Amino acid sequence: MLNFYEPTVLEEWVEKFYIKHDIRTPSDLTIENMSAVLGIGVTFAPGVDDEVIFDEEYTHVFINSLHSSQRQWEVFCHELCHPLRHLGNQIMLPDEFRKMQEIEANAFQFYAAIPFFMVRDMKLPDHQNEIIDLLAREFGVTHEFAKQRWDQILRRVTRGRSHHEFVTTLANQYKRADPANWSHETKKLFHLAIQRKLQKGEGVVSR
């Protein structure tokens, strides 16, 4: 079923980035490991605003320690997008541009926390609820987050399957229209039809 999944450009970027840094399994996806691999500072404090401060040399993420450990990981994945994908002086950015960055960070969060290339290699249960429970457990996210990601994956699979069926239909139609694929009887009937039209004086253009 997952063979029809169609990743986005951003998702493909995340996969390449992870593989480049040898981040390949769910066990690699922890704040401790990721911050060590990427050289990112992290501060947990009660009531602190979830945010990231970064420049070209250093990145530091602040996370509210009152969050559950699962929610902390989700926040980290969201904030991680900004230093990896968003360059320049963030203070001077127009509001509309910041909104665009937040939209990308929201998408990045799902790709970073539950990468499809890792899901693809897992043995998934038959029932949807069991799959969601498995994703939440293996990737250390909340049940709601896992459900949103799985629903997203299913939508991409459905879209990919529809695209595949459409392309296959077009290919079959083209194949049937190609005289090289016609049967001997079909070719005889075609040439007979042309001859009759010529005998009636009708112009025939065959390409």
Short mmCIF file of N, CA and C in Angstrom, two decimals, residues 56-173:
data_model
loop_
_atom_site.label_atom_id
_atom_site.label_comp_id
_atom_site.label_asym_id
_atom_site.label_seq_id
_atom_site.Cartn_x
_atom_site.Cartn_y
_atom_site.Cartn_z
N GLU A 56 24.32 32.40 12.15
CA GLU A 56 25.11 31.54 11.28
C GLU A 56 26.05 30.62 12.06
N GLU A 57 26.30 30.94 13.32
CA GLU A 57 27.27 30.17 14.09
C GLU A 57 26.66 29.29 15.18
N TYR A 58 25.48 29.66 15.69
CA TYR A 58 24.98 28.94 16.85
C TYR A 58 23.45 28.90 16.85
N THR A 59 22.92 27.81 17.38
CA THR A 59 21.48 27.63 17.49
C THR A 59 21.13 27.18 18.91
N HIS A 60 20.10 27.79 19.49
CA HIS A 60 19.66 27.39 20.83
C HIS A 60 18.13 27.33 20.86
N VAL A 61 17.62 26.19 21.32
CA VAL A 61 16.18 25.96 21.39
C VAL A 61 15.72 26.03 22.84
N PHE A 62 14.64 26.75 23.08
CA PHE A 62 14.03 26.83 24.41
C PHE A 62 12.70 26.07 24.38
N ILE A 63 12.52 25.17 25.35
CA ILE A 63 11.32 24.33 25.39
C ILE A 63 10.73 24.34 26.80
N ASN A 64 9.43 24.48 26.87
CA ASN A 64 8.73 24.49 28.15
C ASN A 64 8.84 23.10 28.78
N SER A 65 9.43 23.03 29.97
CA SER A 65 9.64 21.73 30.63
C SER A 65 8.34 21.15 31.17
N LEU A 66 7.26 21.95 31.18
CA LEU A 66 5.98 21.44 31.66
C LEU A 66 5.29 20.57 30.60
N HIS A 67 5.77 20.64 29.37
CA HIS A 67 5.24 19.76 28.33
C HIS A 67 5.58 18.30 28.66
N SER A 68 4.79 17.39 28.14
CA SER A 68 5.16 15.98 28.21
C SER A 68 6.40 15.76 27.35
N SER A 69 7.10 14.67 27.58
CA SER A 69 8.30 14.39 26.78
C SER A 69 7.95 14.26 25.30
N GLN A 70 6.75 13.73 25.02
CA GLN A 70 6.33 13.59 23.63
C GLN A 70 6.12 14.97 22.99
N ARG A 71 5.47 15.85 23.73
CA ARG A 71 5.21 17.19 23.22
C ARG A 71 6.52 17.96 23.07
N GLN A 72 7.47 17.75 23.95
CA GLN A 72 8.76 18.42 23.85
C GLN A 72 9.47 18.04 22.55
N TRP A 73 9.37 16.76 22.17
CA TRP A 73 9.99 16.32 20.92
C TRP A 73 9.31 16.95 19.71
N GLU A 74 8.00 17.05 19.76
CA GLU A 74 7.26 17.69 18.67
C GLU A 74 7.65 19.15 18.53
N VAL A 75 7.78 19.85 19.66
CA VAL A 75 8.20 21.26 19.64
C VAL A 75 9.60 21.38 19.06
N PHE A 76 10.49 20.50 19.48
CA PHE A 76 11.87 20.54 19.00
C PHE A 76 11.91 20.40 17.48
N CYS A 77 11.11 19.48 16.93
CA CYS A 77 11.09 19.27 15.48
C CYS A 77 10.56 20.50 14.75
N HIS A 78 9.60 21.18 15.35
CA HIS A 78 9.08 22.41 14.74
C HIS A 78 10.17 23.49 14.73
N GLU A 79 10.78 23.71 15.87
CA GLU A 79 11.78 24.77 15.97
C GLU A 79 13.03 24.46 15.15
N LEU A 80 13.31 23.17 14.96
CA LEU A 80 14.49 22.78 14.21
C LEU A 80 14.45 23.28 12.76
N CYS A 81 13.23 23.41 12.24
CA CYS A 81 13.09 23.84 10.84
C CYS A 81 13.71 25.21 10.61
N HIS A 82 13.55 26.11 11.57
CA HIS A 82 13.97 27.50 11.36
C HIS A 82 15.47 27.65 11.10
N PRO A 83 16.34 27.11 11.94
CA PRO A 83 17.78 27.27 11.64
C PRO A 83 18.23 26.46 10.43
N LEU A 84 17.54 25.38 10.13
CA LEU A 84 17.95 24.55 8.99
C LEU A 84 17.47 25.10 7.65
N ARG A 85 16.32 25.79 7.68
CA ARG A 85 15.70 26.20 6.42
C ARG A 85 15.55 27.71 6.23
N HIS A 86 15.63 28.46 7.33
CA HIS A 86 15.32 29.89 7.25
C HIS A 86 16.55 30.72 7.62
N LEU A 87 17.10 31.39 6.64
CA LEU A 87 18.30 32.18 6.84
C LEU A 87 17.96 33.66 6.92
N GLY A 88 18.93 34.45 7.31
CA GLY A 88 18.76 35.89 7.35
C GLY A 88 18.32 36.39 8.71
N ASN A 89 18.24 37.70 8.82
CA ASN A 89 17.84 38.36 10.07
C ASN A 89 16.34 38.19 10.28
N GLN A 90 15.97 37.33 11.23
CA GLN A 90 14.56 37.02 11.45
C GLN A 90 13.79 38.21 12.03
N ILE A 91 14.48 39.08 12.76
CA ILE A 91 13.82 40.23 13.39
C ILE A 91 13.30 41.20 12.34
N MET A 92 14.01 41.31 11.22
CA MET A 92 13.66 42.28 10.20
C MET A 92 12.67 41.74 9.16
N LEU A 93 12.25 40.50 9.31
CA LEU A 93 11.37 39.91 8.30
C LEU A 93 9.96 40.48 8.37
N PRO A 94 9.31 40.68 7.23
CA PRO A 94 7.89 41.11 7.21
C PRO A 94 7.01 40.02 7.82
N ASP A 95 5.88 40.42 8.35
CA ASP A 95 4.97 39.48 9.01
C ASP A 95 4.52 38.36 8.07
N GLU A 96 4.24 38.70 6.83
CA GLU A 96 3.76 37.70 5.88
C GLU A 96 4.82 36.64 5.62
N PHE A 97 6.07 37.07 5.59
CA PHE A 97 7.15 36.12 5.37
C PHE A 97 7.32 35.20 6.57
N ARG A 98 7.14 35.75 7.77
CA ARG A 98 7.20 34.93 8.98
C ARG A 98 6.10 33.90 8.99
N LYS A 99 4.91 34.28 8.53
CA LYS A 99 3.79 33.34 8.46
C LYS A 99 4.12 32.19 7.51
N MET A 100 4.76 32.51 6.41
CA MET A 100 5.15 31.48 5.47
C MET A 100 6.16 30.52 6.10
N GLN A 101 7.07 31.06 6.88
CA GLN A 101 8.05 30.22 7.56
C GLN A 101 7.38 29.31 8.59
N GLU A 102 6.38 29.83 9.28
CA GLU A 102 5.66 29.01 10.25
C GLU A 102 4.90 27.88 9.57
N ILE A 103 4.33 28.17 8.41
CA ILE A 103 3.62 27.14 7.66
C ILE A 103 4.60 26.02 7.28
N GLU A 104 5.78 26.41 6.82
CA GLU A 104 6.77 25.40 6.46
C GLU A 104 7.23 24.63 7.69
N ALA A 105 7.42 25.32 8.81
CA ALA A 105 7.86 24.65 10.04
C ALA A 105 6.81 23.66 10.53
N ASN A 106 5.53 23.99 10.35
CA ASN A 106 4.46 23.08 10.74
C ASN A 106 4.51 21.80 9.91
N ALA A 107 4.79 21.95 8.62
CA ALA A 107 4.91 20.77 7.75
C ALA A 107 6.18 19.99 8.08
N PHE A 108 7.26 20.71 8.27
CA PHE A 108 8.56 20.10 8.58
C PHE A 108 8.46 19.25 9.84
N GLN A 109 7.70 19.73 10.81
CA GLN A 109 7.55 19.06 12.10
C GLN A 109 7.12 17.60 11.92
N PHE A 110 6.16 17.35 11.06
CA PHE A 110 5.66 16.00 10.85
C PHE A 110 6.69 15.14 10.13
N TYR A 111 7.38 15.73 9.14
CA TYR A 111 8.38 14.97 8.39
C TYR A 111 9.59 14.63 9.25
N ALA A 112 9.94 15.54 10.15
CA ALA A 112 11.11 15.33 11.00
C ALA A 112 10.83 14.37 12.14
N ALA A 113 9.62 14.45 12.70
CA ALA A 113 9.30 13.62 13.86
C ALA A 113 8.95 12.19 13.46
N ILE A 114 8.27 12.03 12.33
CA ILE A 114 7.90 10.69 11.85
C ILE A 114 8.27 10.60 10.36
N PRO A 115 9.55 10.40 10.06
CA PRO A 115 9.98 10.36 8.66
C PRO A 115 9.39 9.16 7.93
N PHE A 116 8.88 9.41 6.73
CA PHE A 116 8.24 8.32 6.00
C PHE A 116 9.22 7.21 5.67
N PHE A 117 10.47 7.54 5.37
CA PHE A 117 11.42 6.49 4.99
C PHE A 117 11.67 5.51 6.13
N MET A 118 11.41 5.94 7.37
CA MET A 118 11.49 5.03 8.50
C MET A 118 10.19 4.23 8.65
N VAL A 119 9.06 4.88 8.44
CA VAL A 119 7.77 4.19 8.51
C VAL A 119 7.71 3.10 7.44
N ARG A 120 8.24 3.40 6.28
CA ARG A 120 8.21 2.47 5.15
C ARG A 120 8.90 1.14 5.49
N ASP A 121 9.90 1.19 6.35
CA ASP A 121 10.66 -0.02 6.69
C ASP A 121 10.08 -0.78 7.87
N MET A 122 9.00 -0.26 8.45
CA MET A 122 8.40 -0.89 9.62
C MET A 122 7.36 -1.94 9.20
N LYS A 123 7.19 -2.93 10.04
CA LYS A 123 6.10 -3.90 9.85
C LYS A 123 4.88 -3.34 10.56
N LEU A 124 3.90 -2.90 9.80
CA LEU A 124 2.74 -2.22 10.37
C LEU A 124 1.61 -3.20 10.63
N PRO A 125 0.87 -3.01 11.72
CA PRO A 125 -0.29 -3.86 12.02
C PRO A 125 -1.38 -3.67 10.97
N ASP A 126 -2.40 -4.51 11.04
CA ASP A 126 -3.49 -4.46 10.07
C ASP A 126 -4.50 -3.36 10.38
N HIS A 127 -4.68 -3.05 11.65
CA HIS A 127 -5.72 -2.11 12.04
C HIS A 127 -5.16 -0.69 12.24
N GLN A 128 -5.94 0.30 11.83
CA GLN A 128 -5.50 1.69 11.86
C GLN A 128 -5.12 2.16 13.27
N ASN A 129 -5.96 1.84 14.25
CA ASN A 129 -5.67 2.28 15.61
C ASN A 129 -4.36 1.69 16.12
N GLU A 130 -4.08 0.46 15.74
CA GLU A 130 -2.84 -0.19 16.17
C GLU A 130 -1.64 0.47 15.49
N ILE A 131 -1.81 0.88 14.24
CA ILE A 131 -0.73 1.57 13.52
C ILE A 131 -0.41 2.90 14.21
N ILE A 132 -1.46 3.64 14.56
CA ILE A 132 -1.28 4.93 15.22
C ILE A 132 -0.59 4.75 16.58
N ASP A 133 -1.01 3.74 17.33
CA ASP A 133 -0.38 3.45 18.62
C ASP A 133 1.10 3.12 18.43
N LEU A 134 1.40 2.35 17.40
CA LEU A 134 2.78 1.96 17.11
C LEU A 134 3.63 3.18 16.77
N LEU A 135 3.11 4.05 15.91
CA LEU A 135 3.85 5.25 15.52
C LEU A 135 4.10 6.15 16.73
N ALA A 136 3.08 6.32 17.57
CA ALA A 136 3.23 7.17 18.75
C ALA A 136 4.31 6.60 19.67
N ARG A 137 4.31 5.29 19.82
CA ARG A 137 5.27 4.65 20.72
C ARG A 137 6.69 4.67 20.14
N GLU A 138 6.83 4.27 18.88
CA GLU A 138 8.16 4.16 18.28
C GLU A 138 8.83 5.51 18.06
N PHE A 139 8.05 6.53 17.73
CA PHE A 139 8.63 7.84 17.41
C PHE A 139 8.51 8.83 18.57
N GLY A 140 7.96 8.40 19.68
CA GLY A 140 7.93 9.25 20.87
C GLY A 140 7.10 10.51 20.72
N VAL A 141 5.93 10.37 20.08
CA VAL A 141 5.05 11.53 19.88
C VAL A 141 3.70 11.25 20.54
N THR A 142 2.87 12.28 20.64
CA THR A 142 1.54 12.10 21.20
C THR A 142 0.67 11.30 20.23
N HIS A 143 -0.37 10.70 20.76
CA HIS A 143 -1.28 9.91 19.94
C HIS A 143 -1.93 10.79 18.86
N GLU A 144 -2.31 11.99 19.21
CA GLU A 144 -2.95 12.90 18.25
C GLU A 144 -2.00 13.27 17.12
N PHE A 145 -0.74 13.50 17.46
CA PHE A 145 0.26 13.83 16.45
C PHE A 145 0.46 12.64 15.50
N ALA A 146 0.55 11.44 16.08
CA ALA A 146 0.72 10.24 15.26
C ALA A 146 -0.47 10.04 14.33
N LYS A 147 -1.66 10.30 14.83
CA LYS A 147 -2.87 10.16 14.02
C LYS A 147 -2.85 11.15 12.85
N GLN A 148 -2.47 12.39 13.13
CA GLN A 148 -2.41 13.39 12.06
C GLN A 148 -1.41 12.98 10.98
N ARG A 149 -0.27 12.47 11.41
CA ARG A 149 0.75 12.06 10.45
C ARG A 149 0.28 10.85 9.64
N TRP A 150 -0.35 9.87 10.29
CA TRP A 150 -0.81 8.70 9.57
C TRP A 150 -1.91 9.07 8.60
N ASP A 151 -2.82 9.95 9.00
CA ASP A 151 -3.87 10.42 8.10
C ASP A 151 -3.25 11.11 6.88
N GLN A 152 -2.20 11.87 7.13
CA GLN A 152 -1.49 12.55 6.04
C GLN A 152 -0.88 11.52 5.09
N ILE A 153 -0.26 10.50 5.65
CA ILE A 153 0.34 9.45 4.83
C ILE A 153 -0.72 8.76 3.98
N LEU A 154 -1.87 8.44 4.57
CA LEU A 154 -2.94 7.79 3.82
C LEU A 154 -3.44 8.67 2.67
N ARG A 155 -3.54 9.98 2.92
CA ARG A 155 -3.97 10.89 1.84
C ARG A 155 -2.96 10.88 0.70
N ARG A 156 -1.68 10.88 1.05
CA ARG A 156 -0.64 10.87 0.01
C ARG A 156 -0.65 9.55 -0.76
N VAL A 157 -0.93 8.45 -0.08
CA VAL A 157 -1.01 7.15 -0.74
C VAL A 157 -2.19 7.14 -1.72
N THR A 158 -3.34 7.64 -1.26
CA THR A 158 -4.52 7.69 -2.12
C THR A 158 -4.26 8.55 -3.35
N ARG A 159 -3.64 9.69 -3.14
CA ARG A 159 -3.32 10.57 -4.26
C ARG A 159 -2.33 9.91 -5.21
N GLY A 160 -1.34 9.23 -4.65
CA GLY A 160 -0.35 8.55 -5.48
C GLY A 160 -0.96 7.42 -6.28
N ARG A 161 -1.89 6.67 -5.65
CA ARG A 161 -2.56 5.58 -6.36
C ARG A 161 -3.41 6.13 -7.51
N SER A 162 -4.13 7.22 -7.25
CA SER A 162 -4.95 7.84 -8.29
C SER A 162 -4.09 8.32 -9.45
N HIS A 163 -2.96 8.90 -9.13
CA HIS A 163 -2.04 9.38 -10.17
C HIS A 163 -1.51 8.21 -10.99
N HIS A 164 -1.17 7.12 -10.30
CA HIS A 164 -0.66 5.94 -11.00
C HIS A 164 -1.72 5.36 -11.94
N GLU A 165 -2.96 5.27 -11.46
CA GLU A 165 -4.04 4.74 -12.28
C GLU A 165 -4.32 5.62 -13.49
N PHE A 166 -4.23 6.95 -13.29
CA PHE A 166 -4.45 7.88 -14.39
C PHE A 166 -3.38 7.72 -15.47
N VAL A 167 -2.12 7.65 -15.02
CA VAL A 167 -1.02 7.49 -15.97
C VAL A 167 -1.12 6.17 -16.71
N THR A 168 -1.49 5.11 -15.98
CA THR A 168 -1.63 3.79 -16.60
C THR A 168 -2.74 3.79 -17.65
N THR A 169 -3.86 4.45 -17.34
CA THR A 169 -4.97 4.55 -18.29
C THR A 169 -4.55 5.27 -19.56
N LEU A 170 -3.84 6.39 -19.39
CA LEU A 170 -3.37 7.14 -20.56
C LEU A 170 -2.41 6.30 -21.40
N ALA A 171 -1.52 5.58 -20.73
CA ALA A 171 -0.55 4.76 -21.45
C ALA A 171 -1.26 3.66 -22.25
N ASN A 172 -2.28 3.06 -21.65
CA ASN A 172 -3.03 2.00 -22.34
C ASN A 172 -3.79 2.55 -23.54
N GLN A 173 -4.35 3.75 -23.36
CA GLN A 173 -5.07 4.38 -24.47
C GLN A 173 -4.12 4.68 -25.63
#
